[in-house]
Every structure is written in structure tokens, then in C-alpha cells.
PDB file of C-alpha atoms in Angstrom:
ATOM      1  CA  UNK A   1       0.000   0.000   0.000  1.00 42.00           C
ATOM      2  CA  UNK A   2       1.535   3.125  -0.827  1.00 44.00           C
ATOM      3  CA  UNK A   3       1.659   6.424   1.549  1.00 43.00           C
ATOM      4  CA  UNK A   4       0.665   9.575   0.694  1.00 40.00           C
ATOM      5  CA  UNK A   5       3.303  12.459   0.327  1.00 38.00           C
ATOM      6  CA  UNK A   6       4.286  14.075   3.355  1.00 38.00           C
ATOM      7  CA  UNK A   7       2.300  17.563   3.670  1.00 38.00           C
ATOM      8  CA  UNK A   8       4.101  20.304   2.541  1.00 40.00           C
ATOM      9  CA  UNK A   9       3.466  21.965   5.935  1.00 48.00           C
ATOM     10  CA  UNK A  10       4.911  19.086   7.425  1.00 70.00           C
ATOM     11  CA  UNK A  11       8.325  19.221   5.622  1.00 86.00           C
ATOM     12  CA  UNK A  12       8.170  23.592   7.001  1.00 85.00           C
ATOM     13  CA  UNK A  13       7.391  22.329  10.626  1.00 88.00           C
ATOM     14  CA  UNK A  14      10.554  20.323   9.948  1.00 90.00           C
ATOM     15  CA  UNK A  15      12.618  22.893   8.941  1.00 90.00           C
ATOM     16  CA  UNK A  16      11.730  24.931  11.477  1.00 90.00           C
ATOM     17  CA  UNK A  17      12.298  22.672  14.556  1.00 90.00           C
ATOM     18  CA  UNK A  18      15.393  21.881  12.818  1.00 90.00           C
ATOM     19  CA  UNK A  19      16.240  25.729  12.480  1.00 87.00           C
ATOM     20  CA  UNK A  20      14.873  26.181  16.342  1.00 85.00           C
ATOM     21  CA  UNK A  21      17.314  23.159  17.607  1.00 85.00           C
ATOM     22  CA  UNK A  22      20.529  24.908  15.258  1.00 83.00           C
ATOM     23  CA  UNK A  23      19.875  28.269  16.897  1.00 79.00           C
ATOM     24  CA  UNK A  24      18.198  27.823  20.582  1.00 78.00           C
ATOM     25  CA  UNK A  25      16.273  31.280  20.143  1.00 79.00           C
ATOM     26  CA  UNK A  26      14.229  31.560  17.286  1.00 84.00           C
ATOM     27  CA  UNK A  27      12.940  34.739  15.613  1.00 82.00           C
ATOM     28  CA  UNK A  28       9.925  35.028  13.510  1.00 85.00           C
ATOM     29  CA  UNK A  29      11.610  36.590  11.087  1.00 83.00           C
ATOM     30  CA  UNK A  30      14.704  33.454  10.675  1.00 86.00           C
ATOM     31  CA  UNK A  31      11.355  31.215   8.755  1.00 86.00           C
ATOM     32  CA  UNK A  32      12.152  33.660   6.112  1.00 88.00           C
ATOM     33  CA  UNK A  33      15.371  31.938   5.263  1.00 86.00           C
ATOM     34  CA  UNK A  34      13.756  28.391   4.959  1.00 88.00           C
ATOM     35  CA  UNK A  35      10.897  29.850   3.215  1.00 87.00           C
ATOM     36  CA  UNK A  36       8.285  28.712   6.005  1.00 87.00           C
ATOM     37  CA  UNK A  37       5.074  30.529   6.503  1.00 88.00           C
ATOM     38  CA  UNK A  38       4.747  32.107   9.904  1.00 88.00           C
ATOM     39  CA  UNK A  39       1.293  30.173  10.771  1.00 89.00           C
ATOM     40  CA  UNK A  40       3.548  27.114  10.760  1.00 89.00           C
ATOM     41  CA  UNK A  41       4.898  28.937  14.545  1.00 90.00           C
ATOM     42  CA  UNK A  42       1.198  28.537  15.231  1.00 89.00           C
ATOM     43  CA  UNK A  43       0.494  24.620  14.883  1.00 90.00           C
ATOM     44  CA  UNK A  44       4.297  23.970  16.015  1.00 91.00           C
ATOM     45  CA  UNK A  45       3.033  25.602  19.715  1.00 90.00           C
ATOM     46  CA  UNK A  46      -0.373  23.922  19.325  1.00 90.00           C
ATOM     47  CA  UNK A  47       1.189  20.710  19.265  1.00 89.00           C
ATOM     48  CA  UNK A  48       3.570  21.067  21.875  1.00 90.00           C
ATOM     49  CA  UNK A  49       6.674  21.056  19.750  1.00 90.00           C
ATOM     50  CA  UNK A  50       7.527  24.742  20.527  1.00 91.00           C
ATOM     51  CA  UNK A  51       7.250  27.483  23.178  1.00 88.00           C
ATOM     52  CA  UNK A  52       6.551  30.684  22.201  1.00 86.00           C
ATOM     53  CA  UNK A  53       9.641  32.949  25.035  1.00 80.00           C
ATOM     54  CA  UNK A  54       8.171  36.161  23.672  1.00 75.00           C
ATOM     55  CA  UNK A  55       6.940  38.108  21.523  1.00 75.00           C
ATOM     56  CA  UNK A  56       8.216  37.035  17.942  1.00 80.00           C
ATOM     57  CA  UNK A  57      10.586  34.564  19.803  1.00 82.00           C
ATOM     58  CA  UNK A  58      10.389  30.626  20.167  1.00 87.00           C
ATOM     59  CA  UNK A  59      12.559  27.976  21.483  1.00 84.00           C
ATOM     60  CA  UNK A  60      12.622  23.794  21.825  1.00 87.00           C
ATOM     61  CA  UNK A  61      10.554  22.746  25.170  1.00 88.00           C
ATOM     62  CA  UNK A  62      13.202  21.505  27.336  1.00 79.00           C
ATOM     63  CA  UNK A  63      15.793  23.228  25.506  1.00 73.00           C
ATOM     64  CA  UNK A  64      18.256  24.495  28.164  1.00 66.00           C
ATOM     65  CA  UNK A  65      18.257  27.692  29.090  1.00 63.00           C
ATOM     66  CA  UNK A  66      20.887  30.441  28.834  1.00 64.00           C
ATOM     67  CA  UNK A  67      21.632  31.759  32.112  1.00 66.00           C
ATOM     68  CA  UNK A  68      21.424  35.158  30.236  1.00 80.00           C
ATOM     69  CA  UNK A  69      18.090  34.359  28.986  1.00 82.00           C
ATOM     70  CA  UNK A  70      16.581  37.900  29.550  1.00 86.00           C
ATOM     71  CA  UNK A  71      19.645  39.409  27.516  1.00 91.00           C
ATOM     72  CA  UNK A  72      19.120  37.000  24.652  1.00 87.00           C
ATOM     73  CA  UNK A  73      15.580  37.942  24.423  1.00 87.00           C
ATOM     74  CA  UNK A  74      16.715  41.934  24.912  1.00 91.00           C
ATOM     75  CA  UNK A  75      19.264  41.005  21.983  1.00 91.00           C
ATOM     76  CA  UNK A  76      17.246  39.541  19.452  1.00 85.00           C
ATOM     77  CA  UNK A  77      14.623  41.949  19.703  1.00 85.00           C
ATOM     78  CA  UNK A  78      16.902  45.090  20.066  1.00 89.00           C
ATOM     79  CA  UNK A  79      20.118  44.041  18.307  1.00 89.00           C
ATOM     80  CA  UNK A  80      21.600  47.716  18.306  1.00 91.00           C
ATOM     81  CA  UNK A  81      21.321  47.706  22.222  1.00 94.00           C
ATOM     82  CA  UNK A  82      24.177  48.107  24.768  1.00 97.00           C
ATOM     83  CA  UNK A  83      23.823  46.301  27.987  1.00 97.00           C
ATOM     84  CA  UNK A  84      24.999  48.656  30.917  1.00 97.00           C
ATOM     85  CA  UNK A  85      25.101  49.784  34.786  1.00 97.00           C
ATOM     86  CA  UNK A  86      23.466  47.313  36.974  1.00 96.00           C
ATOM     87  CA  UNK A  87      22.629  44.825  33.748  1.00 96.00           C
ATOM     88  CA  UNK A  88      26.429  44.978  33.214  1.00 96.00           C
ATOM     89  CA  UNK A  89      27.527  44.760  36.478  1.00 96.00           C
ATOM     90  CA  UNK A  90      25.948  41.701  37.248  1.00 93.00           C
ATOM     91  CA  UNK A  91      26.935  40.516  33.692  1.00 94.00           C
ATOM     92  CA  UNK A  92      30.645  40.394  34.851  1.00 95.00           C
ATOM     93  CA  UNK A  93      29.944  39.292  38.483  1.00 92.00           C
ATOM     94  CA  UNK A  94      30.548  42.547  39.984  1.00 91.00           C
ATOM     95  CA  UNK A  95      27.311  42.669  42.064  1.00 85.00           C
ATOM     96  CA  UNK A  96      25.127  40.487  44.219  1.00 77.00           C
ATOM     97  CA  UNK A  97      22.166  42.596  43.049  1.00 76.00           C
ATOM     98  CA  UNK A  98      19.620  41.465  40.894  1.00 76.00           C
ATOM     99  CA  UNK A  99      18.083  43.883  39.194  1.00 81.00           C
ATOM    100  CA  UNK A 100      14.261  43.944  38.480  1.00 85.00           C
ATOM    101  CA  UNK A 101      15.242  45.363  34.993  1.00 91.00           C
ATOM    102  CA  UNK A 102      17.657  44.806  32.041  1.00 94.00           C
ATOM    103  CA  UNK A 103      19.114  47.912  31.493  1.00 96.00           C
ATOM    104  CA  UNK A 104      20.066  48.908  27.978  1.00 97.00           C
ATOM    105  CA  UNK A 105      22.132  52.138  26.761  1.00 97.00           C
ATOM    106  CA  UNK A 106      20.708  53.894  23.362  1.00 94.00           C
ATOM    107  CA  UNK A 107      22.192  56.512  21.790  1.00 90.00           C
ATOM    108  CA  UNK A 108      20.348  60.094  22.493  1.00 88.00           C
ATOM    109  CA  UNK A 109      16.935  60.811  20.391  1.00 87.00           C
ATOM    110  CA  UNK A 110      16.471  56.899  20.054  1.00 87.00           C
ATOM    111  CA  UNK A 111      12.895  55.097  21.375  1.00 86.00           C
ATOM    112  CA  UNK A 112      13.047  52.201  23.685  1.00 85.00           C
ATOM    113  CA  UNK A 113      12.189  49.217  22.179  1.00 86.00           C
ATOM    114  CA  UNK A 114       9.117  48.015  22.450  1.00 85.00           C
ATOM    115  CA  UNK A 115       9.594  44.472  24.183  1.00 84.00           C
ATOM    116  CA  UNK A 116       7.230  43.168  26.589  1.00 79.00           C
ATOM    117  CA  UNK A 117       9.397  40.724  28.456  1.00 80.00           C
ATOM    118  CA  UNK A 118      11.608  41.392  30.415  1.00 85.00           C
ATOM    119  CA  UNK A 119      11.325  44.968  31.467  1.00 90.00           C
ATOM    120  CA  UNK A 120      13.400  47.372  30.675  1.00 93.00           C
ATOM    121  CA  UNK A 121      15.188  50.583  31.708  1.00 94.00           C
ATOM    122  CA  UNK A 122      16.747  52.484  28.693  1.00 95.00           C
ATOM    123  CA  UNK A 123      19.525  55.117  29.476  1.00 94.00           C
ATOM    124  CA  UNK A 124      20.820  57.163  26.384  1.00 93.00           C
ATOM    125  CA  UNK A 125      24.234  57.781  25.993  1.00 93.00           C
ATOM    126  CA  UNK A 126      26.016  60.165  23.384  1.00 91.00           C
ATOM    127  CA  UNK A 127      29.390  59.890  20.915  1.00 91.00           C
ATOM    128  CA  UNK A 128      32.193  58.429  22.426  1.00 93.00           C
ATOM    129  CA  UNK A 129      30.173  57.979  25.803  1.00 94.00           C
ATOM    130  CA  UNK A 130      28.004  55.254  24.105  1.00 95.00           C
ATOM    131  CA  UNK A 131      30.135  53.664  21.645  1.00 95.00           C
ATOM    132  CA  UNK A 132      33.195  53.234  23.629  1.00 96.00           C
ATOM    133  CA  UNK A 133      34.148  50.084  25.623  1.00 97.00           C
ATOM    134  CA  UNK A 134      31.460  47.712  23.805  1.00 97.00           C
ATOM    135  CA  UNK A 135      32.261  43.532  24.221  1.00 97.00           C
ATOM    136  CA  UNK A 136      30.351  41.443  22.250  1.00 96.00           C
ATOM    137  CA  UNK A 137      29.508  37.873  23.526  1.00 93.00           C
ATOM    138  CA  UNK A 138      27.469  34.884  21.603  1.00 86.00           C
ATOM    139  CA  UNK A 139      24.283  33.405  23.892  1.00 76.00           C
ATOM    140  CA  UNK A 140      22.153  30.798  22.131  1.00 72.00           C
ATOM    141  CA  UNK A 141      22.938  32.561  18.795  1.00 74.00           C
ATOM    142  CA  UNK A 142      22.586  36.216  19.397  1.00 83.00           C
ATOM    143  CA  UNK A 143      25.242  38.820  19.653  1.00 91.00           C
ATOM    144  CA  UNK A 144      24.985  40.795  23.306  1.00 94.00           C
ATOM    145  CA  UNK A 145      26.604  43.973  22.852  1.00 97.00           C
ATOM    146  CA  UNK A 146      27.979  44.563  26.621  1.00 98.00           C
ATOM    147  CA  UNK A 147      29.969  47.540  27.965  1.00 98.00           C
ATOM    148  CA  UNK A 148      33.230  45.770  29.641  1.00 97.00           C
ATOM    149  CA  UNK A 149      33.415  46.062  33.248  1.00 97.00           C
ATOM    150  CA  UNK A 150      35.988  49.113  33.165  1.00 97.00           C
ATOM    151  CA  UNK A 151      33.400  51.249  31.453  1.00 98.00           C
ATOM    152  CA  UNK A 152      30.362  50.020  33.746  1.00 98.00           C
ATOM    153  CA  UNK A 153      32.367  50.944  36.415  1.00 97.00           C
ATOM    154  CA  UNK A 154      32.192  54.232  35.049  1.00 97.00           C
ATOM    155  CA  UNK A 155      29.582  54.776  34.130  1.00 97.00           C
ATOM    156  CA  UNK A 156      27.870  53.659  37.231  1.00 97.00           C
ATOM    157  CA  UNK A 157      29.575  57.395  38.530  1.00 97.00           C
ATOM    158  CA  UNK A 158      28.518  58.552  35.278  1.00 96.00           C
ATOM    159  CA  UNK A 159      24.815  57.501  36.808  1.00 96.00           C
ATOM    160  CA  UNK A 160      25.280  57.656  40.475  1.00 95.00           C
ATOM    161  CA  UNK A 161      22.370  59.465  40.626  1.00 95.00           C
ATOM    162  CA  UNK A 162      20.226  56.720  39.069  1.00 93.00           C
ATOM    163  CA  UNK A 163      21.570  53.628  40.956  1.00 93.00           C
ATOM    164  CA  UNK A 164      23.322  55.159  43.642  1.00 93.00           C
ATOM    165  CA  UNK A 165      27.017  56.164  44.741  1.00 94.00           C
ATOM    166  CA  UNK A 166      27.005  53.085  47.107  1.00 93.00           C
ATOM    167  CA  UNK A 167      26.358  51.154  44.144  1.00 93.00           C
ATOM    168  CA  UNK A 168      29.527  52.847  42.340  1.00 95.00           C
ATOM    169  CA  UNK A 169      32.029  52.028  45.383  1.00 94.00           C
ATOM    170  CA  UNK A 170      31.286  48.722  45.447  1.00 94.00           C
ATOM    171  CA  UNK A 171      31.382  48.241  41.590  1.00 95.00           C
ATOM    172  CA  UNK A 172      34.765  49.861  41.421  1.00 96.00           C
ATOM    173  CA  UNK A 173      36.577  47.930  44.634  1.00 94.00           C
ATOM    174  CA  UNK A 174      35.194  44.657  43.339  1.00 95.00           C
ATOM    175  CA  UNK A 175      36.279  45.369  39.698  1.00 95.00           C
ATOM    176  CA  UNK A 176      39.936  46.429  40.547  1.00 94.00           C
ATOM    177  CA  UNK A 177      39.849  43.287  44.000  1.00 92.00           C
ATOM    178  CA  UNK A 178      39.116  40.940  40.795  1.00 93.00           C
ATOM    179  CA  UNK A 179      41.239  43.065  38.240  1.00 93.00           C
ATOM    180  CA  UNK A 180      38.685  42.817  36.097  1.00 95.00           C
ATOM    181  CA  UNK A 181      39.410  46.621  35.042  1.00 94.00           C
ATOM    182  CA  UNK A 182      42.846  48.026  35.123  1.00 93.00           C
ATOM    183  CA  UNK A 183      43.988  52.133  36.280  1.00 93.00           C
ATOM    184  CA  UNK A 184      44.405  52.865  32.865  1.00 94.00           C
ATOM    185  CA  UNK A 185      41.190  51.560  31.212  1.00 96.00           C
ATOM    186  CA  UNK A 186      38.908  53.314  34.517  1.00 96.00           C
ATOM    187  CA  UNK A 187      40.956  56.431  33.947  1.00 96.00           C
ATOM    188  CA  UNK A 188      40.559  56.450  29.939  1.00 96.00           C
ATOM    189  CA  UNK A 189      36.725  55.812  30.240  1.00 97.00           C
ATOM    190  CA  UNK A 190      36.572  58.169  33.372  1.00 97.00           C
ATOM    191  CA  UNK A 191      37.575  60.749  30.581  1.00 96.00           C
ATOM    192  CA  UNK A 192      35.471  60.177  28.313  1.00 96.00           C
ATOM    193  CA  UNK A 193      32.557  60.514  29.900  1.00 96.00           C
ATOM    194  CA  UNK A 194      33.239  63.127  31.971  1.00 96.00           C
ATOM    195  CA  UNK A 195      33.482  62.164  35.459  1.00 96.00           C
ATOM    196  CA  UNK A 196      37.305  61.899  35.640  1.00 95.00           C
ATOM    197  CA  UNK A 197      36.956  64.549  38.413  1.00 95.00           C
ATOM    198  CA  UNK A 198      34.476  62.793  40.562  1.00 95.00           C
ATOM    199  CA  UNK A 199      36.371  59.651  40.344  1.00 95.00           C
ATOM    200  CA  UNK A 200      39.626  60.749  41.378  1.00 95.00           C
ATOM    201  CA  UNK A 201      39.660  60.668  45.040  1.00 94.00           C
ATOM    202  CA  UNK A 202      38.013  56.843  45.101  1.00 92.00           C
ATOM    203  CA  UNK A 203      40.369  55.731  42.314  1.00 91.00           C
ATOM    204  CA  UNK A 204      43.397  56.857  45.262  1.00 90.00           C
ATOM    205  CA  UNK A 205      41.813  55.226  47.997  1.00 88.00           C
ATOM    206  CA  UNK A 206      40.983  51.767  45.945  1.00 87.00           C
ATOM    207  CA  UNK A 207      44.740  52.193  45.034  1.00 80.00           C
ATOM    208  CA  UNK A 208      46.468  52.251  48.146  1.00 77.00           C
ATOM    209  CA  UNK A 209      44.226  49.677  50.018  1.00 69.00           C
TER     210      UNK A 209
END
């Protein structure tokens, strides 16, 4: 007795779970590569083969998951974002916070994006201020853009006002206990955005401890 062909729909869910299994997080948009229709996303959840993380994104069930989960979903839906200040600190293990938010840096006159998980605090940065001291790092197939711990440092006196001087201190004793961040890299950053002045004195203490 001879089978039926396959449906085509069944050779797109195909592609797509193997698409969703090559990349961990899954974008609406990637089905556009493999030529799948987007309703395909639909059945794939309906049938349990696929969890919808967020808006637009998808992933296997049971698929483990990144232990920077909320900054792969910030990533993929907000490629051109920089993750800074508390998001960064904890980021390089330089705080025992965890903050409520993911905060992002934007350059000035740009909109936050709209995601609806996780939440978000935007900050906007301009010039050199926003562009310098960007790492880039790969979790399940996305590109975060993270400010290295030097520059958090800074700008966490940069932003005292926002998350606190306390915060600051602690970021900057940790960083250069763990020499994560180096005199010269602090003081080169500490220039650029402006706060060279106001970190000074705490730079000379941190020193000579």
C-alpha cells in the first residue's frame, strides 16, 4: 500500500524545529530563510513542539536555558542595544544585586524598544560615551553587545544618581579586588565621559588599600 506524500506543511514544521534546535532562540523573522510561513509557529506551539519565550521569539521545550536568557531575548529583539550599569555589572559578576530590569544604553533621540518581556530601563548615551568600551559575547545565537566592566564601572559614577554612589564604590573595589578593570582603562573611560573629576579621590583610595 503506498503512503501519501508528506504535507508540505509538514516538511516547514521540519525545517523549522530543525532551524529552532541549530539556533536555541528563534525569531519570527529566521522562517524567512527556509521559506516557512509564519502560521507554521502557530500549529508547532499547538502541538507542543515549541514554546513561544516572547513576543516574535520561540525555542525547543526543554531546551536548556541560557543563564542570560533575559539578555538573549533583549538582543534579538533590540540588536543595536548596549547592555549597561546594573545589567552589566551583574553581567561580569561585579554585584550580588539582581536587578528587576535589564538595562540597555541607546544613543540620544532613540525610542526604547518596544519588548514586553523582560522589562526594561533604557539610558541614552552620546558619541564616544556610548560607543566606547562595547564587548560582544554569543548566547544561544545572538550577539549581546555589553559595555566591559571598566566602562560600567564608570559609568555607574557617570549615573550615580540613578543607581546610587554606594552602588559605584562597590562596583569599582570589586572590579579592581578581581582586576577585572585596570587604572588605565577606569581612567581612559573616566575621561570620556566626563566624570574623571568625581572619580579621582576613590580611584586613590581603591589604590592604596
Amino acid at each position: 500500500m503506498e503512503h501519501a506524500p508528506a504535507m508540505p506543511a509538514d516538511t516547514h514544521s521540519q525545517r523549522v524545529l530543525d532551524l529552532a534546535s541549530q539556533k536555541g532562540l528563534l525569531r519570527a523573522s529566521d522562517l524567512d530563510a527556509i521559506d516557512a510561513p509564519r502560521v507554521v509557529l502557530t500549529r508547532l506551539i499547538a502541538a507542543g513542539l515549541l514554546d513561544r519565550v516572547g513576543r516574535g521569539l520561540y525555542r525547543l521545550p526543554g531546551h536548556p536555558v541560557s543563564e542570560h536568557e533575559s539578555l538573549v531575548v533583549v538582543a534579538a529583539k533590540a540588536p543595536q542595544a548596549v547592555f549597561c550599569l546594573l545589567t552589566a555589572l551583574q553581567f561580569h559578576g561585579l554585584t550580588t544585586q539582581l536587578p528587576r530590569q535589564v538595562w540597555i544604553a541607546m544613543p540620544r533621540g532613540c525610542h526604547a524598544p518596544r519588548i514586553d518581556w523582560p522589562p526594561i530601563r533604557m539610558t541614552q548615551m552620546t558619541g564616544d560615551a556610548h560607543a566606547a568600551g562595547i564587548e560582544e559575547h554569543r548566547g544561544d545565537g545572538v550577539t549581546l553587545r555589553v559595555y566591559s566592566a571598566a566602562k560600567t564601572v564608570v559609568d555607574c559614577f557617570k549615573h550615580r544618581n540613578k543607581i546610587g554612589l554606594d552602588v559605584a564604590m562597590e562596583a569599582l573595589k570589586d572590579a579592581w579586588m578581581a582586576r577585572k578593570a585596570s587604572a588605565d582603562d577606569l581612567w581612559r573611560y573616566a575621561k570620556v565621559c566626563r566624570v574623571a573629576n568625581v572619580m579621582r579621590p576613590y580611584m586613590e583610595v581603591v589604590a592604596h588599600e
